[in-house]
CSV table of C-alpha atoms and ligand atoms in Angstrom, one decimal:
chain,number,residue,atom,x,y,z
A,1,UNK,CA,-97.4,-141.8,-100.5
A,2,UNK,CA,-95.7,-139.4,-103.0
A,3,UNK,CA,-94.8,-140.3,-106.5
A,4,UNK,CA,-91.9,-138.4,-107.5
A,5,UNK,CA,-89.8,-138.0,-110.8
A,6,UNK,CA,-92.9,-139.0,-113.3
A,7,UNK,CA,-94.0,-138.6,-116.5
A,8,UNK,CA,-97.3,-137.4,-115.7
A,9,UNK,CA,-100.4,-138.0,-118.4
A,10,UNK,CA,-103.3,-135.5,-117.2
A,11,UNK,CA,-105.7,-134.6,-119.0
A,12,UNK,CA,-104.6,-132.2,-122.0
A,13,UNK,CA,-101.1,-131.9,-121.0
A,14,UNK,CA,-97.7,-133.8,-119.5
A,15,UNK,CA,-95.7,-132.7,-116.5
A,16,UNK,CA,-92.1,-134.2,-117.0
A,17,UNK,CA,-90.8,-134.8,-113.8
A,18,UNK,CA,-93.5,-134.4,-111.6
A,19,UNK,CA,-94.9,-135.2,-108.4
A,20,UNK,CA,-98.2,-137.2,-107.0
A,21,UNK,CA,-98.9,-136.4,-103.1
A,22,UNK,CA,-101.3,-139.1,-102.1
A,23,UNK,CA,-103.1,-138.9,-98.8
A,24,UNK,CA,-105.2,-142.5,-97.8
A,25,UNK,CA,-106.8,-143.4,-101.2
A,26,UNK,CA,-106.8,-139.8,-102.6
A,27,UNK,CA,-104.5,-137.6,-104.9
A,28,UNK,CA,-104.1,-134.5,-103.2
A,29,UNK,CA,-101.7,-132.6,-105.0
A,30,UNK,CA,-100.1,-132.5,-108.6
A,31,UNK,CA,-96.7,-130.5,-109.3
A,32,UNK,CA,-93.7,-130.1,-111.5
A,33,UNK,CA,-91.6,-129.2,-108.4
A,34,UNK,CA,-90.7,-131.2,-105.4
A,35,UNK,CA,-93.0,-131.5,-102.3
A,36,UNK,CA,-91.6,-131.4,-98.9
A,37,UNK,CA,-93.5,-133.3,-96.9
A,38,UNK,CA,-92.1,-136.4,-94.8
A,39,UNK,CA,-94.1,-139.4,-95.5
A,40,UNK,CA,-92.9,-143.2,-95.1
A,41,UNK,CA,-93.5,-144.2,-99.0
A,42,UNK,CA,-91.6,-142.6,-101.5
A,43,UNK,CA,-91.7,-144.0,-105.1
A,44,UNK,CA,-89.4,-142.7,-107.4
A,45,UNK,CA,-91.3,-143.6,-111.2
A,46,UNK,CA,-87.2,-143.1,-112.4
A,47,UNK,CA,-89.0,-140.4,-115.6
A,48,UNK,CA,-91.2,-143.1,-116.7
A,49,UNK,CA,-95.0,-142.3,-117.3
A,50,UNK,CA,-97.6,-141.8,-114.9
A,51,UNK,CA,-101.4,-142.7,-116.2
A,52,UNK,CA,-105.0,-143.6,-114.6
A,53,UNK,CA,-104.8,-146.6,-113.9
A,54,UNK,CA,-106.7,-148.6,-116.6
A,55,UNK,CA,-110.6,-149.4,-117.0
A,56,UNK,CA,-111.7,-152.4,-118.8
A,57,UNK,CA,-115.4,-152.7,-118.7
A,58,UNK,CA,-115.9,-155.8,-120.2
A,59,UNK,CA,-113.7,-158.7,-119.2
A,60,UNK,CA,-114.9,-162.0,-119.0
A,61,UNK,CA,-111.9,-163.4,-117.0
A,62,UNK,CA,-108.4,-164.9,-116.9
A,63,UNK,CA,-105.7,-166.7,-114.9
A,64,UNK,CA,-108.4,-169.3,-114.5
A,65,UNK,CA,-111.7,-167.4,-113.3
A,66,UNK,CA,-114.2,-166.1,-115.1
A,67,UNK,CA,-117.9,-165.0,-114.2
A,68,UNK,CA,-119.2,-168.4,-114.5
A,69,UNK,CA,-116.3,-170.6,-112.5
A,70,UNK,CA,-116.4,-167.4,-109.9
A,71,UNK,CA,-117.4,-167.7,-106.5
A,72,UNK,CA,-116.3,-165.1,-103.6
A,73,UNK,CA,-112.3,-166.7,-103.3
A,74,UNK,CA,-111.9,-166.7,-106.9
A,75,UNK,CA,-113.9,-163.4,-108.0
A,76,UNK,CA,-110.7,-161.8,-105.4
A,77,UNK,CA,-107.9,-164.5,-107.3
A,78,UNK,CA,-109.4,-162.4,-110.7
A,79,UNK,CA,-108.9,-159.2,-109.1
A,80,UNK,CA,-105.6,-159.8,-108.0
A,81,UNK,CA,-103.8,-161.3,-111.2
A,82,UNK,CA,-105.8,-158.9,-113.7
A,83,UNK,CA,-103.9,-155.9,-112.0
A,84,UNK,CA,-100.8,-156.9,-113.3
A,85,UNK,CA,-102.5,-155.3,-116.8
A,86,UNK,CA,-102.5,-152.3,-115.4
A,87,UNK,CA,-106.3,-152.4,-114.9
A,88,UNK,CA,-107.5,-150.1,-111.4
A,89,UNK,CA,-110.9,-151.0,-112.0
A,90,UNK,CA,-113.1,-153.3,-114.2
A,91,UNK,CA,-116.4,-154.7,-115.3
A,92,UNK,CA,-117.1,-158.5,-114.8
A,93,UNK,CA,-119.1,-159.5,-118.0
A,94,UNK,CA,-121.2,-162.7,-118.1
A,95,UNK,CA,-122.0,-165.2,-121.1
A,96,UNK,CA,-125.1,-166.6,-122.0
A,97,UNK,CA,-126.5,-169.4,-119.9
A,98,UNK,CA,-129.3,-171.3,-118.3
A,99,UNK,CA,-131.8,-168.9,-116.3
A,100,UNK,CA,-130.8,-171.7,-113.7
A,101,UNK,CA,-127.3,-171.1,-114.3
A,102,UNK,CA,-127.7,-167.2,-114.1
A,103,UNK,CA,-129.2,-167.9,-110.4
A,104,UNK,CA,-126.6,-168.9,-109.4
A,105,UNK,CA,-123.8,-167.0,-110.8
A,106,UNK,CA,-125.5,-163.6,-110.1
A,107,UNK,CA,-125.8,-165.0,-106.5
A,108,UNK,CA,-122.4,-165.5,-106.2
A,109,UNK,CA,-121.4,-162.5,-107.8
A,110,UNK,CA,-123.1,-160.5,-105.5
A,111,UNK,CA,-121.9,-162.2,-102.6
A,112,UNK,CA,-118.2,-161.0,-104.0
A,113,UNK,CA,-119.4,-157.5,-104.5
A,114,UNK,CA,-121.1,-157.6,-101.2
A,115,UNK,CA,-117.8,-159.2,-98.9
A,116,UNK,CA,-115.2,-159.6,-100.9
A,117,UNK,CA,-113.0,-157.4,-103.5
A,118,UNK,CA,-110.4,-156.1,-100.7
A,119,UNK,CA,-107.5,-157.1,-102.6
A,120,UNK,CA,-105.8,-155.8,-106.2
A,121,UNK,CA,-108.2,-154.2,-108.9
A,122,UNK,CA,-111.8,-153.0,-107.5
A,123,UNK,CA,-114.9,-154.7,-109.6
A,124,UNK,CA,-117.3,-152.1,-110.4
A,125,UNK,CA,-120.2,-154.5,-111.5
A,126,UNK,CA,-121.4,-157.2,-114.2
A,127,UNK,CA,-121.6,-156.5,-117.5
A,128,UNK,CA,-124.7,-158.9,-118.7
A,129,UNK,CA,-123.3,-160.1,-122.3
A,130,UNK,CA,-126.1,-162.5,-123.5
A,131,UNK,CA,-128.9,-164.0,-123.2
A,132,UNK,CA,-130.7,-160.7,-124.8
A,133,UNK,CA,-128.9,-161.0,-128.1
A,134,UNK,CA,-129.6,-162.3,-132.1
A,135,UNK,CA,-129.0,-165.4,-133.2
A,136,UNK,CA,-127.9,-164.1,-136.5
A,137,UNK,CA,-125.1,-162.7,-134.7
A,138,UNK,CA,-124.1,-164.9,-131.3
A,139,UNK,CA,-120.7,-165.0,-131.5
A,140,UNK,CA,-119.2,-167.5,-128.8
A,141,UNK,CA,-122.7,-167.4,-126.9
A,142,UNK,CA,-125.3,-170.7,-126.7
A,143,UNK,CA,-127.7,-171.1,-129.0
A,144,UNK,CA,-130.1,-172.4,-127.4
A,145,UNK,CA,-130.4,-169.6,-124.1
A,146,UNK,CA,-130.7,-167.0,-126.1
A,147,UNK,CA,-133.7,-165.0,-125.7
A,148,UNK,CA,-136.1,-161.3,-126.4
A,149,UNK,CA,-134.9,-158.8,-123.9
A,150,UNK,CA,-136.6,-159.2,-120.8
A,151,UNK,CA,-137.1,-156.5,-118.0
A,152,UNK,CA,-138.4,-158.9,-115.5
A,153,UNK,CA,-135.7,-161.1,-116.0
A,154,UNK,CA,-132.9,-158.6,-115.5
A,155,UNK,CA,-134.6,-156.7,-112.6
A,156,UNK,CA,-134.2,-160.7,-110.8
A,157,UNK,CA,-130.6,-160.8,-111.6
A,158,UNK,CA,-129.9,-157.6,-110.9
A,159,UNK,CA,-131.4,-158.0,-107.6
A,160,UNK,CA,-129.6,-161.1,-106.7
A,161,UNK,CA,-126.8,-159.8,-107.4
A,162,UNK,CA,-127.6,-156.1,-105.3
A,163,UNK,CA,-127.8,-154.0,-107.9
A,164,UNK,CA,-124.2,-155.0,-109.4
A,165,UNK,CA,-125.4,-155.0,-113.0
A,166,UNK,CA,-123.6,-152.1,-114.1
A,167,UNK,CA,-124.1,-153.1,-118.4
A,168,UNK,CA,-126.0,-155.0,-120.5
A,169,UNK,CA,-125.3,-155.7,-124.2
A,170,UNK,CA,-128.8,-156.4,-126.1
A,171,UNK,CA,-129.7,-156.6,-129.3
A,172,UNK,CA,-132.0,-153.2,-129.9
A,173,UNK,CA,-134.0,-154.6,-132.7
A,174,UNK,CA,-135.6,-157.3,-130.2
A,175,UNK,CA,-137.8,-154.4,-128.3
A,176,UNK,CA,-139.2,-151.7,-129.3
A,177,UNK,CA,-137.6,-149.3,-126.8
A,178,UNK,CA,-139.1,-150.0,-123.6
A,179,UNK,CA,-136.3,-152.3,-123.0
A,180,UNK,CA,-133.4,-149.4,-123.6
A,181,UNK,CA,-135.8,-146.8,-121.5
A,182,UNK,CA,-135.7,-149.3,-117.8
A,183,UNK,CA,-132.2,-149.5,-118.3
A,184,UNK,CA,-131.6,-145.4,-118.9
A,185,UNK,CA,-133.8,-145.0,-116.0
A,186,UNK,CA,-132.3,-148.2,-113.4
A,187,UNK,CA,-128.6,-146.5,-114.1
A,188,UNK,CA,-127.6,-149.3,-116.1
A,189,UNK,CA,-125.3,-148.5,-119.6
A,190,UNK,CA,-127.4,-150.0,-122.3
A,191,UNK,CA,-124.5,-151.3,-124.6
A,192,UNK,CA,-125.9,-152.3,-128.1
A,193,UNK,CA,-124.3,-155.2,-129.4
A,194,UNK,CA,-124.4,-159.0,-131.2
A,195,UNK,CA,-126.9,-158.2,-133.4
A,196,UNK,CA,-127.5,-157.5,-137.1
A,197,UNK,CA,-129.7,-154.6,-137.3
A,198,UNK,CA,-129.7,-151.5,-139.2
A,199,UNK,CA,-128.5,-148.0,-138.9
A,200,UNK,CA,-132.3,-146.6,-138.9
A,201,UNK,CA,-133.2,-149.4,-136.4
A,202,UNK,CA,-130.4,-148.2,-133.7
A,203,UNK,CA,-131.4,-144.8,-134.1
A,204,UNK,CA,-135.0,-144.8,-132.0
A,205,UNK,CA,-132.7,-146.3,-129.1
A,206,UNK,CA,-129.7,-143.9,-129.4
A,207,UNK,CA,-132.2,-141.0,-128.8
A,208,UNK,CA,-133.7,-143.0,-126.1
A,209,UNK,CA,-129.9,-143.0,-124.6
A,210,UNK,CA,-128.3,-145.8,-126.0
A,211,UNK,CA,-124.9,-144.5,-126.0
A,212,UNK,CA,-122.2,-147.4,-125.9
A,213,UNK,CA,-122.1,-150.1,-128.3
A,214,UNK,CA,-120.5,-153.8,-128.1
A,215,UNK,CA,-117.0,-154.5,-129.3
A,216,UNK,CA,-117.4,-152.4,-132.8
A,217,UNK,CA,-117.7,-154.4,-135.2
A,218,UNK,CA,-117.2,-157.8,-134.0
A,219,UNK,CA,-120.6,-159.3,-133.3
A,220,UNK,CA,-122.3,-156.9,-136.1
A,221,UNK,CA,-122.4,-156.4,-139.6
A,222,UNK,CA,-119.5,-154.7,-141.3
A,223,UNK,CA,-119.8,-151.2,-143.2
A,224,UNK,CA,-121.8,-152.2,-146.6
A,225,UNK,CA,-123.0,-149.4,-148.6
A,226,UNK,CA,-126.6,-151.2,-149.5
A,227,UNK,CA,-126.9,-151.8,-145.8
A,228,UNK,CA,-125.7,-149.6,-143.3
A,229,UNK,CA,-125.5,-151.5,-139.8
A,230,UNK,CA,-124.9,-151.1,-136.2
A,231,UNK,CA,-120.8,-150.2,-137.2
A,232,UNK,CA,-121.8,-147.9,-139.6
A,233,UNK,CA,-124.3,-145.7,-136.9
A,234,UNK,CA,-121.2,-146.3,-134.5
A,235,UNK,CA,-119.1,-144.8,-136.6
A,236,UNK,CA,-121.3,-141.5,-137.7
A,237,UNK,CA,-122.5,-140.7,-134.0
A,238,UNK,CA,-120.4,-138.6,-132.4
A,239,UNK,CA,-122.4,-139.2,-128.7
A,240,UNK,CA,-122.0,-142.9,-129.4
A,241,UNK,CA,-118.7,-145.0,-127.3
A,242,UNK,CA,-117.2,-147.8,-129.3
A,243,UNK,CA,-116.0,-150.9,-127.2
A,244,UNK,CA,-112.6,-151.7,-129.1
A,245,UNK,CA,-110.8,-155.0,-128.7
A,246,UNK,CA,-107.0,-153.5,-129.6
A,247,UNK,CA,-105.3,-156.5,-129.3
A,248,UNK,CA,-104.3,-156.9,-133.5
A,249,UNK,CA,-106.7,-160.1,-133.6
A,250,UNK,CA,-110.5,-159.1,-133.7
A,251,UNK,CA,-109.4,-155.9,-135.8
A,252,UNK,CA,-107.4,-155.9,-138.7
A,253,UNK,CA,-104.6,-152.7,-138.2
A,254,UNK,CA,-106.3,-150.8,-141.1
A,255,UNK,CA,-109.4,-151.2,-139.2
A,256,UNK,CA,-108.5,-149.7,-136.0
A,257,UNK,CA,-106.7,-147.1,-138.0
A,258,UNK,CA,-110.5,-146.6,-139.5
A,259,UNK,CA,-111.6,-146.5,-136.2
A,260,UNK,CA,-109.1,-143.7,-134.5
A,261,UNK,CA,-109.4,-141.6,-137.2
A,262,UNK,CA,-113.2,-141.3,-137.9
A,263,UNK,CA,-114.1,-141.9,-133.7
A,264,UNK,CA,-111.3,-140.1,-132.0
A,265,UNK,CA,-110.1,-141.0,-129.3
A,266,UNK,CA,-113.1,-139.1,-127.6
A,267,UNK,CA,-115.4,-142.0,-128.9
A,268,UNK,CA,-113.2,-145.4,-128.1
A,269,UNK,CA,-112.9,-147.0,-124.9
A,270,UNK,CA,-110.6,-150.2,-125.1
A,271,UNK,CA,-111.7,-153.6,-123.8
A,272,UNK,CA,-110.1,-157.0,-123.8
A,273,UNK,CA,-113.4,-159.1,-123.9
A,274,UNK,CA,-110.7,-161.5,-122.5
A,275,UNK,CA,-112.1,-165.1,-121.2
A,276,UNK,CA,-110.6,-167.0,-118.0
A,277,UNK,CA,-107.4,-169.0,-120.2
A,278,UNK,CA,-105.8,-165.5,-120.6
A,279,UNK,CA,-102.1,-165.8,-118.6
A,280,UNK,CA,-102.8,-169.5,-118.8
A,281,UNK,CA,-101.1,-171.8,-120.9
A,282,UNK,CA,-102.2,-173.1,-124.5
A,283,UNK,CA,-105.1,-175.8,-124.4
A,284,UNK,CA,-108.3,-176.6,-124.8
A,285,UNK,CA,-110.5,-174.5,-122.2
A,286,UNK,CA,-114.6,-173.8,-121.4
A,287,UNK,CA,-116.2,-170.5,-122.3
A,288,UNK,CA,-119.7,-171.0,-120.5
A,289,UNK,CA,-120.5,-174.1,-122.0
A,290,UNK,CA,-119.0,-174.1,-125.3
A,291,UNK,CA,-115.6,-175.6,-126.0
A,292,UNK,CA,-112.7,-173.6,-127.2
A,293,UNK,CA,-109.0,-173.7,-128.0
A,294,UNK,CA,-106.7,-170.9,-126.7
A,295,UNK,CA,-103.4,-170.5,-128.8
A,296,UNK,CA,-101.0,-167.3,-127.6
A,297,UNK,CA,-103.4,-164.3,-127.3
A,298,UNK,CA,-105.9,-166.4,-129.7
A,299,UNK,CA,-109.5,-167.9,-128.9
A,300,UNK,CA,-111.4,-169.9,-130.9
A,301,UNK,CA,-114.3,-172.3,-130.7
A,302,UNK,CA,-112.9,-175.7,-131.7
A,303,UNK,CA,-116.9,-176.6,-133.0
A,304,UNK,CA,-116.3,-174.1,-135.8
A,305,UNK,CA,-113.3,-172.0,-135.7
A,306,UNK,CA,-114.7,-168.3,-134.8
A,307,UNK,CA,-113.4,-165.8,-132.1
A,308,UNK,CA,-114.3,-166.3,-128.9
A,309,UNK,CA,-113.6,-164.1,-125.8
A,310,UNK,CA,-109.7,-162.8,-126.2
A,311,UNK,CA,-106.8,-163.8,-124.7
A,312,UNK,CA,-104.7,-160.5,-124.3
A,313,UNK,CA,-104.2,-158.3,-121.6
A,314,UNK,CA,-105.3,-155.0,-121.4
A,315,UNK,CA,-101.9,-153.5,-121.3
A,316,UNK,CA,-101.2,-155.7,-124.7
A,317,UNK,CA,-104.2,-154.0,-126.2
A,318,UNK,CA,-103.0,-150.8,-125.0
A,319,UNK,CA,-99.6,-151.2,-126.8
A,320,UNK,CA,-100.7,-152.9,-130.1
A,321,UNK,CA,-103.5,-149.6,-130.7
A,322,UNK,CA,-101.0,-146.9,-129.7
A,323,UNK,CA,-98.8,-148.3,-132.1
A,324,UNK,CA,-100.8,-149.0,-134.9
A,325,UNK,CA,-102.7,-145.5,-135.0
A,326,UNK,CA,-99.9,-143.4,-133.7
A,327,UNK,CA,-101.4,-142.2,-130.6
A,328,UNK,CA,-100.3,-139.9,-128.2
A,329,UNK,CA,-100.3,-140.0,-124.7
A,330,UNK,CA,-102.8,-137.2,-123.9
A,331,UNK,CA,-105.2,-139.4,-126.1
A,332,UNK,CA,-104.3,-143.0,-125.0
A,333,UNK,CA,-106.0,-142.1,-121.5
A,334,UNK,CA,-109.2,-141.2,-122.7
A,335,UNK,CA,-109.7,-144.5,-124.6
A,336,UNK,CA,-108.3,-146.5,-121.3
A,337,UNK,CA,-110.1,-144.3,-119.0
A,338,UNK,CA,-111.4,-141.0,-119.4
A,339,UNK,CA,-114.5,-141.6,-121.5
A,340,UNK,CA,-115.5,-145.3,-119.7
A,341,UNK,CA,-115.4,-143.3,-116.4
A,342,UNK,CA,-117.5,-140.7,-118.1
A,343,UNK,CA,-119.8,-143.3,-119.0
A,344,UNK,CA,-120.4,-144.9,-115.9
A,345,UNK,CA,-120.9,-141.6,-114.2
A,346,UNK,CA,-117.9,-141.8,-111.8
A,347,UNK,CA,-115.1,-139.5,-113.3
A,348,UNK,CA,-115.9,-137.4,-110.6
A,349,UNK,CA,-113.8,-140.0,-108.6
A,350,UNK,CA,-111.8,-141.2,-110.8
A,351,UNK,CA,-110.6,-141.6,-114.3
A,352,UNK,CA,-107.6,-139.2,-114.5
A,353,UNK,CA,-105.2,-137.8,-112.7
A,354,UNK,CA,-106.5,-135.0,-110.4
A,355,UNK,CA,-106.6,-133.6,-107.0
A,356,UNK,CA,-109.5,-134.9,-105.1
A,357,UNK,CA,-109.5,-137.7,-107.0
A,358,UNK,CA,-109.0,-141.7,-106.2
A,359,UNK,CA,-105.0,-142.5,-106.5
A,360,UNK,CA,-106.0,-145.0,-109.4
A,361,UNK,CA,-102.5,-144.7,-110.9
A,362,UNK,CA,-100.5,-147.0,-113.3
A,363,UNK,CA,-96.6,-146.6,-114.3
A,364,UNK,CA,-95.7,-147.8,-117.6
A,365,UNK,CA,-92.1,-148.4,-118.5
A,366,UNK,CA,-91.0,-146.1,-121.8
A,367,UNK,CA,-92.0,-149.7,-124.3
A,368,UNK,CA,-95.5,-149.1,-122.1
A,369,UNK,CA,-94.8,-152.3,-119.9
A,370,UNK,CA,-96.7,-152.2,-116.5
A,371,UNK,CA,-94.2,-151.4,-113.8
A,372,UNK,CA,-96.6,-150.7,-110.9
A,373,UNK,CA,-100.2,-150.5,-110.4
A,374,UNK,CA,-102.0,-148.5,-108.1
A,375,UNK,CA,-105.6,-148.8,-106.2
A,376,UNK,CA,-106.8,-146.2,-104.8
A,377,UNK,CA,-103.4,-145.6,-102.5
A,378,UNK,CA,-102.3,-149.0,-102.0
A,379,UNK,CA,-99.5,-150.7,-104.7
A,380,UNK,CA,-101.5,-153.8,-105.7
A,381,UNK,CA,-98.5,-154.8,-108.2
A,382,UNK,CA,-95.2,-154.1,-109.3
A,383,UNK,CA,-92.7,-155.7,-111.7
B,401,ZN,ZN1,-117.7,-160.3,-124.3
């Protein structure tokens, strides 16, 4: 496959008018001048741009599925639709639920991880959202599952599901440590989030390597001068990843201005924290066992009116930021996936454009629309 005529977004700097030679599932070559090479798919990206194909690593679902309602045929129905987004690879996150209910789900997740995920975007693993988070600050998650964070617990899920969980978003102040330090050491991100500590409690934790935190500030405290939280020791660490929901909803415009300019775009990776009604229609719809009402890109709990999940896509959230904060090109990619891939220790493969690298490519249109989406060689969308 050869992508010619493209607006090419590499890492610190554009080609215009270049060229992708792909070869099976891998980029091979990169130029500004024509390659002569016969191959049987040409596609001419007509001087639109060329990115990595899109990394959301925590998605709860949409077009119907979600982690809970999944099961092998619809974990692949997920894949498929959410590359329409421009998303190449993703993170399946979970709610909180029963332990009985977590049996189960993990079991099925792993039997998707194990035989399925052939078609559209690749899964990369579960991000565990819940039950290991405060009450103070649960967000859209039950009540009455939620629990301390436990390492016996998540080693049984973990291995039900063969070693799939990939994240897990706890609330730090619940352990003293030895929680963060099993998941350093299993390769699993620890992602600090839904809780209502303080900047001095996150700290012990950071240094342990707790380096990716939960959907800034939604789920935590806001800044407050008397009482510097979890958004406030985001902000200030420089070796810290902020989860950012761009889609205009969970974050005022001011605030991801705030963001962008105190982060960078080296410390932002976007998310949708989307749930499964996204690309359905309006309605009243399930997130794990809670009841919510989805209204355009909005989600809320019908009980008592709070966010829950998201209902844009990634692309949307990719848009709405750029515009807002004024962002160029060369930075967009590391917030959609240059840093994520960092984080999960695969950038080797993939990530940006590169030789050697996996073809995870998406072309956006010049308004940023998805035109065609990539995985690792093979079109899994186009427009
Ligand atoms: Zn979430």
């Amino acid at each position: 496959m050869i992508i010619k005529n493209g607006k090419l977004v590499l890492e610190n700097a554009i080609i215009e008018n270049g060229t992708i030679l792909i070869k099976d599932n891998k980029i091979v070559d990169i130029t500004n001048s024509r390659i002569d090479v016969i191959d049987e798919e040409i596609i001419d990206a007509e001087g639109n741009w060329v990115l990595p194909g899109f990394i959301d690593c925590h998605v709860h679902g949409g077009y119907g599925v979600d982690f809970e309602t999944g099961n092998e045929h619809r974990f692949e129905t997920f894949a498929q639709s959410v590359a329409q987004e421009g998303i190449t690879k993703y993170i399946q996150a979970s709610v909180t639920n029963s332990l009985e209910d977590n049996l189960k789900y993990y079991a099925e997740f792993g039997k998707f991880m194990k035989n399925g995920n052939h078609v559209g975007a690749k899964c990369l693993g579960a991000h565990m959202e819940g039950p290991f988070i405060s009450p103070e600050r649960k967000g859209a998650h039950d009540a009455k599952f939620l629990m301390l964070p436990n390492i016996e617990l998540t080693k049984k899920w973990n291995d039900l599901c063969g070693g799939n969980i990939k994240i897990v978003t706890y609330a730090a102040d619940l352990q003293n440590g030895d929680y963060t330090t099993y998941l350093v050491k299993n390769n699993i991100l620890p992602s600090v989030g839904h809780t209502d500590l303080i900047a001095a409690e996150f700290e012990k934790d950071r240094l342990l390597g707790a380096k990716h935190v939960t959907h800034l500030f939604n789920g935590m405290s806001g800044v407050d001068q008397h009482r510097p939280g979890l958004a406030t020791a985001t902000l200030i660490n420089d070796d810290v990843i902020a989860e950012v929901i761009s889609d205009g909803i969970h974050l005022k415009p001011e605030i991801l201005k705030l963001i962008y300019k105190v982060k960078t775009a080296d410390g932002i990776c976007i998310i949708t924290d989307s749930m499964n009604a996204k690309g359905l229609k309006d309605g009243e719809y399930k997130i794990g066992n809670l009841d919510v009402i989805k209204k355009g890109i909005e989600v809320r709990l019908i009980s008592n009116g709070s966010l829950a999940g998201a209902g844009a896509t990634y692309d949307h959230n990719v848009r709405t930021f750029k515009e807002i904060a004024n962002i160029p090109m060369t930075e967009l990619i590391k917030m959609t996936s240059i840093n994520i891939a960092k984080q999960l220790n695969i950038f080797a493969e993939t990530g940006s454009l590169a030789k050697n690298k996996l073809a995870d490519i998406v072309i956006l249109d010049k308004d940023l629309k998805v035109k065609r989406t990539i995985v690792e060689g093979c079109t899994v969308f186009k427009s």
